[in-house]
Coordinates of C-alpha atoms and ligand atoms in Angstrom, one line a residue:
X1448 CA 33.4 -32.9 116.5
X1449 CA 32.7 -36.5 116.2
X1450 CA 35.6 -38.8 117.3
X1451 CA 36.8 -41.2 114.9
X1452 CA 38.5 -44.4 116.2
X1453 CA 41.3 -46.5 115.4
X1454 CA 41.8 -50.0 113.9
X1455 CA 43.1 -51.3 117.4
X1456 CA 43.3 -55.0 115.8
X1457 CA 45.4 -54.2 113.0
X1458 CA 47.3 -51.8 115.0
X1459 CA 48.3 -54.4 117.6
X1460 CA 48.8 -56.8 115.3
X1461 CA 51.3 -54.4 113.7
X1462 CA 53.4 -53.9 116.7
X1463 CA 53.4 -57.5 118.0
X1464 CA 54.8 -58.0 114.3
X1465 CA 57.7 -55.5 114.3
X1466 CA 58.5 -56.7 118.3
X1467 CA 59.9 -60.0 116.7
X1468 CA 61.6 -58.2 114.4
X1469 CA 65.6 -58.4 116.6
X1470 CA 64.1 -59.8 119.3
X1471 CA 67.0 -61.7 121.3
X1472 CA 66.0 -65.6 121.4
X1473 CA 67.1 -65.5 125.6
X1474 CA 64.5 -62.8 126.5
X1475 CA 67.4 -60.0 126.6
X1476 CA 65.1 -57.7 124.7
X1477 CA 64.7 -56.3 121.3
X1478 CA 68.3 -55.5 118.9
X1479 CA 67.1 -52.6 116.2
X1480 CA 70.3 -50.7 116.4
X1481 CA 70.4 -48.5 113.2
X1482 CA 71.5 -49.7 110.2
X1483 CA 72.0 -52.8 111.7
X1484 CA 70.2 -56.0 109.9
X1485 CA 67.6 -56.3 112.3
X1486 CA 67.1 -52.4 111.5
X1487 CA 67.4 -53.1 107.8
X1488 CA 64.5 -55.8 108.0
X1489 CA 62.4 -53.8 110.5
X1490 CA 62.8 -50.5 107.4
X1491 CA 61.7 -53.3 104.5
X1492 CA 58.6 -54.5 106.7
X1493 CA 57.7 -51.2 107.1
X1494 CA 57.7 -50.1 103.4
X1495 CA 55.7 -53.2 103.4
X1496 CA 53.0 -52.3 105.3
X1497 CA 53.2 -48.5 104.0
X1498 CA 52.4 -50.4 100.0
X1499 CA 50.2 -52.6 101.7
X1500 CA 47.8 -49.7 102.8
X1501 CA 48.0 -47.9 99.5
X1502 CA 49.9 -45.5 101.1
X1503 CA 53.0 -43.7 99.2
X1504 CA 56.3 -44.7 100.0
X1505 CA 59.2 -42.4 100.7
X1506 CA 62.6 -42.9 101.7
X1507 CA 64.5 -39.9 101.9
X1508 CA 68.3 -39.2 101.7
X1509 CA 68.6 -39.9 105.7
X1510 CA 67.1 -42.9 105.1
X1511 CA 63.7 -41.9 107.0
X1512 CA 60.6 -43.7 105.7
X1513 CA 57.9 -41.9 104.8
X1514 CA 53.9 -43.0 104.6
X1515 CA 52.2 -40.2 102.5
X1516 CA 48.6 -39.6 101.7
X1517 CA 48.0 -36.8 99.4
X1518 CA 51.1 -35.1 99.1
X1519 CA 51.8 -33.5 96.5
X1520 CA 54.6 -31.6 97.3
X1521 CA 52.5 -28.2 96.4
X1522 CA 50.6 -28.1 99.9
X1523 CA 52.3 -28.2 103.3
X1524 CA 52.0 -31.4 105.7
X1525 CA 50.7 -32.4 109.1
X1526 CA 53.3 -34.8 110.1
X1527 CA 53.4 -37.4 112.4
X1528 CA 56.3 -40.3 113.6
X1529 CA 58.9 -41.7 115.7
X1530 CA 61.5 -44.0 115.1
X1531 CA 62.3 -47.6 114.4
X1532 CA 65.5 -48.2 115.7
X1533 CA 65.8 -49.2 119.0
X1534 CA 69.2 -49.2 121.9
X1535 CA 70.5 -52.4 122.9
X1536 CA 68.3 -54.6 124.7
X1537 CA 65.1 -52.7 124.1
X1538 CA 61.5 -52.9 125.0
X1539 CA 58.5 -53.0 122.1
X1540 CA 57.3 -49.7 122.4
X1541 CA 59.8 -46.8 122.4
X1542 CA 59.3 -44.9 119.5
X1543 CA 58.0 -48.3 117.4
X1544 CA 54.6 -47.3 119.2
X1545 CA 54.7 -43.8 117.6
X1546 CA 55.8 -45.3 113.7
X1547 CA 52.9 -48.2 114.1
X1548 CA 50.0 -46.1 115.3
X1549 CA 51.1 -42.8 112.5
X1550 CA 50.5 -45.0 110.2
X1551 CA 47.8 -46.4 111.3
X1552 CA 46.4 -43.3 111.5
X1553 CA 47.2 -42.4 108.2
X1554 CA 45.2 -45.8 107.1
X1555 CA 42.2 -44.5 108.6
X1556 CA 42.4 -41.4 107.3
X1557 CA 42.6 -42.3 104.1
X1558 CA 39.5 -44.7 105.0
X1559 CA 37.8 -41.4 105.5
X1560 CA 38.2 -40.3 102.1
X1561 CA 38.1 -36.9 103.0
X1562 CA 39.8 -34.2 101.3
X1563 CA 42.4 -32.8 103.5
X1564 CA 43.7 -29.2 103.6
X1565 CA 47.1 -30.5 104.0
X1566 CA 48.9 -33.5 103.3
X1567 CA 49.4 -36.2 105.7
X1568 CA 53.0 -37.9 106.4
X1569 CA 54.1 -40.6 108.9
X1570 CA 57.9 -41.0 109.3
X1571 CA 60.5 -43.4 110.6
X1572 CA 63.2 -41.5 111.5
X1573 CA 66.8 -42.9 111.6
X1574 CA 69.0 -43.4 114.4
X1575 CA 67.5 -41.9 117.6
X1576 CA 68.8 -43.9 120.1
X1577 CA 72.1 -42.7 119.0
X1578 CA 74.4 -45.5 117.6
X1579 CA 75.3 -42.5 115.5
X1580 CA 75.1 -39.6 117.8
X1581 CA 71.2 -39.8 118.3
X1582 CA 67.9 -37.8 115.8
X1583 CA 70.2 -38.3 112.9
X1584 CA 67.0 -38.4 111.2
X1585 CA 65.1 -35.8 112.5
X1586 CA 68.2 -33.8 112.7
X1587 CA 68.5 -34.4 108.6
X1588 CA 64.7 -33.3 108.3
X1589 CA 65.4 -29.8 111.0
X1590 CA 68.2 -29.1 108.7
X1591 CA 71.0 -29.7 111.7
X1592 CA 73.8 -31.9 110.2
X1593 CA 76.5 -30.7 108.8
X1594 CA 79.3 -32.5 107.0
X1595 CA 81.2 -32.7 109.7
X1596 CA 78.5 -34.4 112.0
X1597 CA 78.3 -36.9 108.8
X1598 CA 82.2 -36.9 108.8
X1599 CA 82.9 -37.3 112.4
X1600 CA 80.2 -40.3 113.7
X1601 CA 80.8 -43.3 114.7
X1602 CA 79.7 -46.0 116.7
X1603 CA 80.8 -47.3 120.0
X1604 CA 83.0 -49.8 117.8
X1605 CA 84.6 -47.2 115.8
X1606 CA 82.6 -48.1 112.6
X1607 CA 81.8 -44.7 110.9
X1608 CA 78.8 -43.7 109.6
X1609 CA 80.5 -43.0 106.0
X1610 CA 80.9 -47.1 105.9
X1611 CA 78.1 -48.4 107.3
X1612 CA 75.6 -46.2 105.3
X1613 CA 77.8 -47.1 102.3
X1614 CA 77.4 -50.5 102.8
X1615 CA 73.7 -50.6 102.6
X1616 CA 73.9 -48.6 99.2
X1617 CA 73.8 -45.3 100.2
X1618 CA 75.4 -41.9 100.0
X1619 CA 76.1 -40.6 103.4
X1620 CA 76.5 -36.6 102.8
X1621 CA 73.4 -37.2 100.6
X1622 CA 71.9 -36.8 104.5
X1623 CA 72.6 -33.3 104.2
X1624 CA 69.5 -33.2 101.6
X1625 CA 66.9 -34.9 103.6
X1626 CA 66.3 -31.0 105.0
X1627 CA 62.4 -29.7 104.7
X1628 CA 61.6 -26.0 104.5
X1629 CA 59.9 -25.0 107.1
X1630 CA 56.9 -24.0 105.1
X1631 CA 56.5 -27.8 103.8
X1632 CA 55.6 -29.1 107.0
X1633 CA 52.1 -27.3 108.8
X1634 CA 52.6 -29.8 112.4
X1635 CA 54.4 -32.5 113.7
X1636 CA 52.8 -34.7 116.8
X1637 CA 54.5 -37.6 118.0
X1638 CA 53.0 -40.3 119.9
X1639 CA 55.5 -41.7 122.1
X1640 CA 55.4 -43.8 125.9
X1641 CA 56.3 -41.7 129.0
X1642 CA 59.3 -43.8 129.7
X1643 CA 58.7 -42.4 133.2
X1644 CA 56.6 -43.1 136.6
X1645 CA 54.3 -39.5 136.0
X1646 CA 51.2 -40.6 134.3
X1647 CA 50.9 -43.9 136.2
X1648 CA 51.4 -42.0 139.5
X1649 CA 48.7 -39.9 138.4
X1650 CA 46.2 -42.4 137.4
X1651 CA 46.7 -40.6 133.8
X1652 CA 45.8 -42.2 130.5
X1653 CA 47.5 -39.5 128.3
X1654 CA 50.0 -36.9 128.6
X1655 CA 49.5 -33.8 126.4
X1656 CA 53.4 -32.4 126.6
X1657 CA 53.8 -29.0 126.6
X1658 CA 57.7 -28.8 126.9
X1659 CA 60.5 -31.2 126.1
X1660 CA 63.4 -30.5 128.6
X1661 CA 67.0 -29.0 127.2
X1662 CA 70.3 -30.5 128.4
X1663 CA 73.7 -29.6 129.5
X1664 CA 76.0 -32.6 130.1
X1665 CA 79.3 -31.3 131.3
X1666 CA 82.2 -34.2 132.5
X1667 CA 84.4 -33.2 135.6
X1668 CA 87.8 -33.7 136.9
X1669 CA 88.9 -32.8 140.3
X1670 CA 92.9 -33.2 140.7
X1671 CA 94.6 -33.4 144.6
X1672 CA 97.5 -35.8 145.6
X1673 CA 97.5 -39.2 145.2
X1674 CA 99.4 -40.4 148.4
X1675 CA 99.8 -42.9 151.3
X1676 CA 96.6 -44.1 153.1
X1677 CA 98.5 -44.9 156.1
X1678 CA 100.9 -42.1 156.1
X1679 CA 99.2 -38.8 155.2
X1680 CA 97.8 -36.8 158.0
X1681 CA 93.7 -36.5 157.8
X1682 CA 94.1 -32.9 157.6
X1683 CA 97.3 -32.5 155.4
X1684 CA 95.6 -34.8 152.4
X1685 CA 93.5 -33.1 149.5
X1686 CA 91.2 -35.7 148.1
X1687 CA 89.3 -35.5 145.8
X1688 CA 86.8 -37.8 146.5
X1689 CA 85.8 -35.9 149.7
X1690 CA 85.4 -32.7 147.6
X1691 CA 83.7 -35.4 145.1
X1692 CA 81.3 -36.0 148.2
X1693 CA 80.3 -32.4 149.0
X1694 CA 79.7 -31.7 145.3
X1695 CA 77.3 -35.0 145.4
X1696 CA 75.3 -34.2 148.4
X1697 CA 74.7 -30.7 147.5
X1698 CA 72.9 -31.6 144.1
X1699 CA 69.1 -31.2 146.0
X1700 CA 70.0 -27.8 147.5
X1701 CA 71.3 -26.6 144.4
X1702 CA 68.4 -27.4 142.3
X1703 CA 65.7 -26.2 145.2
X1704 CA 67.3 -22.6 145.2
X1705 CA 68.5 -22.1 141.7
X1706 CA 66.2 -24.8 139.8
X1707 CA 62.7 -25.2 138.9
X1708 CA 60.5 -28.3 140.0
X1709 CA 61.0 -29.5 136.2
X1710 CA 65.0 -29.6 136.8
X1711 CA 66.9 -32.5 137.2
X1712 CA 70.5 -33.0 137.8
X1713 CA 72.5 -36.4 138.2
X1714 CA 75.5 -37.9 138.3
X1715 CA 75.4 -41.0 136.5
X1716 CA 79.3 -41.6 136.3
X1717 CA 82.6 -41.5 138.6
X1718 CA 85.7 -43.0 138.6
X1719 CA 88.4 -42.4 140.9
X1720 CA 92.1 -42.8 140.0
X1721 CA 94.2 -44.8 140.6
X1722 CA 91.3 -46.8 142.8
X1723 CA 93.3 -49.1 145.2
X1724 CA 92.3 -49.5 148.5
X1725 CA 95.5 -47.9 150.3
X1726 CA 95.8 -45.3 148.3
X1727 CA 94.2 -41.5 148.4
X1728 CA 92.8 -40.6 145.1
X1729 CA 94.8 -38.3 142.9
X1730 CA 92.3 -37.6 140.8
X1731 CA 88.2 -38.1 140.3
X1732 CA 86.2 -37.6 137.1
X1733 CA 82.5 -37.7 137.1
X1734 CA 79.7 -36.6 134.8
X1735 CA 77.1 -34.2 135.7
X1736 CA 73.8 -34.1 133.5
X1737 CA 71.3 -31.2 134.2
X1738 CA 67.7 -30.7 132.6
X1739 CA 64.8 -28.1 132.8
X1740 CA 62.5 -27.0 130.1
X1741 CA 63.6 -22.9 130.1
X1742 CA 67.1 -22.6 129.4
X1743 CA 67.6 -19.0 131.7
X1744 CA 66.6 -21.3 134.4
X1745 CA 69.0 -24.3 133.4
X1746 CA 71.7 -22.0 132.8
X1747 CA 71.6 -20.6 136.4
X1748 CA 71.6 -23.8 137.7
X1749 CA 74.9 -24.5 135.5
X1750 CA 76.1 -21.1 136.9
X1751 CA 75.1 -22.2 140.7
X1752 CA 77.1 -25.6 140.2
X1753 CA 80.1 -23.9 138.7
X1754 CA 80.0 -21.5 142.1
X1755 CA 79.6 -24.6 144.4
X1756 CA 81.9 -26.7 142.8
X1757 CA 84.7 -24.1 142.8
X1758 CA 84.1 -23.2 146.7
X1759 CA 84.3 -26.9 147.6
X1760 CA 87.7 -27.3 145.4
X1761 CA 89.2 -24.4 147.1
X1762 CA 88.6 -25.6 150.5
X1763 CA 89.7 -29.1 149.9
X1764 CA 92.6 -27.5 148.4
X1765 CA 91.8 -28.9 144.7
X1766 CA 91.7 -28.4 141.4
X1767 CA 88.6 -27.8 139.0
X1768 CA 87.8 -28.4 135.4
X1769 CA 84.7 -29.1 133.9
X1770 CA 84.0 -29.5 130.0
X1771 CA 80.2 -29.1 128.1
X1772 CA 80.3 -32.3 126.1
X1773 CA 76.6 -31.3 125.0
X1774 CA 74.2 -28.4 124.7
X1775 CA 70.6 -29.7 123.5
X1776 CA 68.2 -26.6 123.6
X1777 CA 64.4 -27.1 125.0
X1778 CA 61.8 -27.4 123.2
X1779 CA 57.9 -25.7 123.8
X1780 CA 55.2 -27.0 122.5
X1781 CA 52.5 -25.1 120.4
X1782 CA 50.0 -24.6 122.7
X1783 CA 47.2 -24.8 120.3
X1784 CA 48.1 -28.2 119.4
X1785 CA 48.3 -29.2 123.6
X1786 CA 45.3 -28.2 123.9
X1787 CA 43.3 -29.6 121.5
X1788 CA 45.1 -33.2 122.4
X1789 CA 44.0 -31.9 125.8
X1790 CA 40.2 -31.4 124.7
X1791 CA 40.1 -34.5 122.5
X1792 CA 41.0 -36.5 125.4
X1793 CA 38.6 -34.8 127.5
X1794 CA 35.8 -35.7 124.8
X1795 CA 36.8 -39.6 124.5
X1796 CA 36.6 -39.4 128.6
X1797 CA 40.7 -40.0 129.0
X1798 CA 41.8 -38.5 132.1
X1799 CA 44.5 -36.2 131.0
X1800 CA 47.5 -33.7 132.2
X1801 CA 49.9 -31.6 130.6
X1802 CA 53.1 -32.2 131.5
X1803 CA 56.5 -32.1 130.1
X1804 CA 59.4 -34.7 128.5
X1805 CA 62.3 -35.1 130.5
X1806 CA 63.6 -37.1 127.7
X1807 CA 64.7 -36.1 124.4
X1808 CA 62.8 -37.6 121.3
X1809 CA 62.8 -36.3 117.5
X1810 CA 59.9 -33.9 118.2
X1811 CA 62.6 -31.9 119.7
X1812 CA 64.2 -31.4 116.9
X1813 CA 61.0 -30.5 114.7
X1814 CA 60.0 -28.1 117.0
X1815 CA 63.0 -26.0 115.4
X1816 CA 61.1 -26.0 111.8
X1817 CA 57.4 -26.7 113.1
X1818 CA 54.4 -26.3 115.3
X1819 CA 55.1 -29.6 117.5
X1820 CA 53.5 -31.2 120.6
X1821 CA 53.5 -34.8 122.1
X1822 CA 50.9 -37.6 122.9
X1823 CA 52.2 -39.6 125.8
X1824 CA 50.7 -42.9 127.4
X1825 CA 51.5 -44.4 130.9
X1826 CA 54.9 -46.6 131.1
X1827 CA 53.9 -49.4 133.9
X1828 CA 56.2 -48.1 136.5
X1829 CA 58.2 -46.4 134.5
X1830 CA 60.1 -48.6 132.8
X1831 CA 61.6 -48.1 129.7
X1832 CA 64.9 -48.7 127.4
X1833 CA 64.6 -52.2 128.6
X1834 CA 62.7 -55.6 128.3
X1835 CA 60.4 -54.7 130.9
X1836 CA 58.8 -51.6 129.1
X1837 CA 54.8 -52.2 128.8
X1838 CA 52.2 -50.3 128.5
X1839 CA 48.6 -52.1 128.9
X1840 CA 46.3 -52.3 125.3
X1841 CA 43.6 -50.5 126.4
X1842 CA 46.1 -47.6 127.0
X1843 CA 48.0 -47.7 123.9
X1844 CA 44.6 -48.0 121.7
X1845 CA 43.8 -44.2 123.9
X1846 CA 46.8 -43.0 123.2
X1847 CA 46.4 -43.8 118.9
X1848 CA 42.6 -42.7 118.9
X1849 CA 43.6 -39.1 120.3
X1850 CA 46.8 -39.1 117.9
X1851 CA 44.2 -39.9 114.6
X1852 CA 42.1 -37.2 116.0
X1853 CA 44.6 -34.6 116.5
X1854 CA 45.7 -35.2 112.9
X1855 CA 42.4 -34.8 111.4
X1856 CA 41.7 -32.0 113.2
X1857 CA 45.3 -30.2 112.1
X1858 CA 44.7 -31.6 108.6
X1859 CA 41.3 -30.0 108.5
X1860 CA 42.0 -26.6 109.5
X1861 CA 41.5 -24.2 106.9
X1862 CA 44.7 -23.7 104.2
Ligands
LIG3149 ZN1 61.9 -43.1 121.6

C-alpha cells in the first residue's frame, strides 16, 4: 500500500489557531470548558474550517460537530474524533489534537478523490472533560444518556445543564437523539496524546492501544472515637487514621496478588475529622480509585480491598463503609484495526507498541456501538491536563499520517 501523507503545515497551523482560542493571558493554560464562551468560539471556528475545506457540516442534537465527506446517510461511516473542550487550565493538545488532525485527514482524503466504500466523519464531541459529568457527547452518540443524566447534571457551580444548553439556543433532552445505530458507523479511531510517561520511556513514536482501562471509584469512611490526645491510652484509642494507614500501605500488595500489571489503585483524597492537632480523629473519609483493562480482574481486586479493609477495621476496632460512586466498564480494542495502525507504523518506519489507556477518552464509549482502536503519540514526560503538555512536531505529524492511513485503509475495505 502506498502511504499517503498529511498536510503537516496546515495542520499545525490549525492547532496553534484553536490554542489561542481561551488561552489565559498569565500563562495559566487554556479555558475551553464546555459550553462556555471560549467553547462556543472554539465550536464556530471549527464549523469554519469544516466549510472552509468543502467539507459538510453537522451539528447534532448533543451539540457534536461533525466534518462529513460523502455521507449519505445510506452507507455506514468510518469515524474519527476527539473533543474540543478542554478542563480548567489545560494544555493544547488533549483531545484538540485528535479534532484538528480528523479533519485534516478528512481534507486529504477528499484531496484523493477517491471513491470510498464508506463514508467518512470527523467529530467534536461535547463535554469530555466533564463539566457536565464527562463523554456527554460520545455518550449521546453510544446511546447512554438518559433523561435523568440530562435532568440531574450540573456543574461544580450548581449551573444545570437544562440552563446552560438552553441558553445557547438549544434543547437539552433533544441530546437523547444524537444516538447512531450501530450499523451507521463501520469504525471509530481516535487520535489522542498519551497523557502518560509510556511511550517516551520506551523511545516510542506511537501507541497502537489495544484496551482502554474500566474504573471503579468507591469513597470510604472509617468511624472510631474522637477523643483526648493527651488523655487516651495508646492502646484503648480506635483511630481511624492508623487503620487509614494500614489500608494505604497495603495498596502495592494488594494489587501484586490480586491485580494485573495494567492495574492501578490510588488514593487521591482524605480528610480526617475533626483535624485539630490534640485531638484523635473520629472519623476519616478517603477515596479509592482502581483501574485494569479486564473487569473479572478489577473486580477481584475490589473484592481483595473489601477483605483487607474490613480485617484492618476490625482490629483497630472500627467501622467500615464504602460506596461505588462510579462503574465505567473497559473497553477492547478491535484487533484488526491495532494491528493495521501497528503495520502502517511499521511501514512509515515509526517505532511502535501496543499498549493500553489508563485514561478514559470518548473511544470508550464508541467501543459499545463500534469496532474502535486508538492512535497515541508520546506526552514529554508525561504531562498532561496542564500548561506543560507538549508533544514535539515531528511526533504529532507521525501520529496524523498513520491516523489518515488507517482511515483510508477502513474506508477502503470492501462494503
Ligand atoms: Zn482527551
Amino acid at each position: 500500500m502506498d502511504l499517503l501523507k498529511v498536510n503537516f503545515p496546515r495542520l499545525q497551523d490549525d492547532i496553534e489557531t484553536l490554542a489561542a482560542i481561551g488561552r489565559s493571558d498569565d500563562d495559566l493554560g487554556i479555558y475551553r470548558m464546555a459550553f462556555t464562551d471560549n467553547d462556543m468560539q472554539a465550536r464556530a471556528w471549527l464549523k469554519s474550517r469544516i466549510e472552509a475545506a468543502g467539507l459538510d457540516c453537522h451539528e447534532d442534537e448533543a451539540a457534536n460537530i461533525h466534518a462529513r465527506l460523502a455521507f449519505d446517510a445510506t452507507r455506514p461511516s468510518v469515524m474519527t474524533g476527539s473533543h474540543l473542550d478542554t478542563v480548567p487550565g489545560a494544555g493544547h493538545l488533549d483531545g484538540a489534537l485528535g479534532v484538528m488532525a480528523g479533519l485534516e485527514c478528512l481534507r486529504c482524503l477528499k484531496e484523493q478523490g477517491k471513491e470510498y466504500s464508506f463514508a467518512l466523519e470527523s467529530v467534536a464531541f461535547t463535554d469530555e472533560e466533564g463539566r457536565f459529568g464527562g463523554m456527554l457527547g460520545s455518550q449521546a452518540v453510544s446511546g447512554r444518556i438518559t433523561p435523568e443524566i440530562i435532568h440531574q447534571a450540573r456543574d461544580l457551580d450548581g449551573q444545570t445543564l437544562t440552563e446552560v444548553m438552553q441558553r445557547r439556543g438549544m434543547t437539552p433532552m433533544n441530546i437523547l437523539r444524537a444516538r447512531r445505530k450501530p450499523e451507521s458507523i463501520q469504525a471509530f479511531v481516535e487520535l489522542h496524546i498519551e497523557q502518560g510517561p509510556v511511550l517516551e520511556q520506551h523511545n516510542m513514536c506511537i501507541g497502537a492501544v489495544d484496551a482502554i482501562a474500566g474504573l471503579l471509584r468507591w469513597n470510604i469512611r472509617l468511624s472510631g472515637e474522637a477523643n483526648h490526645a493527651g488523655t487516651t491510652p495508646m492502646q484503648m484509642r480506635k483511630d481511624p487514621l492508623q487503620g487509614f494507614a494500614e489500608i494505604s500501605a497495603a495498596l502495592p500488595r494488594i494489587l501484586d496478588e490480586n491485580g494485573s500489571p495494567r492495574s492501578t489503585a490510588t488514593i487521591g483524597y482524605v480528610n480526617c475529622f475533626p483535624g485539630a492537632a490534640n485531638v484523635i480523629p473520629g472519623r476519616v473519609e478517603f477515596s479509592l480509585d482502581m483501574r485494569d483493562t479486564d473487569m473479572p480482574v478489577l473486580d477481584e481486586m475490589a473484592q481483595a480491598f473489601r477483605k483487607a479493609m474490613s480485617a484492618i477495621a476490625r482490629r483497630h476496632k472500627l467501622m467500615f463503609e464504602y460506596e461505588e460512586v462510579s462503574r465505567l466498564e473497559a473497553a477492547k480494542c478491535d484487533p484488526g484495526i491495532v494491528e493495521a495502525i501497528t503495520a502502517i507504523s511499521r511501514q512509515f518506519g515509526y517505532h511502535t507498541m501496543q499498549m493500553h489507556s489508563g485514561a478514559a477518552h470518548d473511544c470508550m464509549m464508541m467501543a459499545g456501538i463500534t469496532r474502535t482502536a486508538m492512535i497515541f503519540v508520546p506526552s514529554m514526560a508525561g504531562r498532561s491536563h496542564s500548561p506543560a503538555e507538549w508533544t514535539p512536531w515531528e511526533e504529532i505529524e507521525k501520529g496524523a499520517n498513520v491516523l489518515l492511513n488507517t482511515l483510508h485503509k477502513l474506508a477502503s475495505e470492501a462494503a
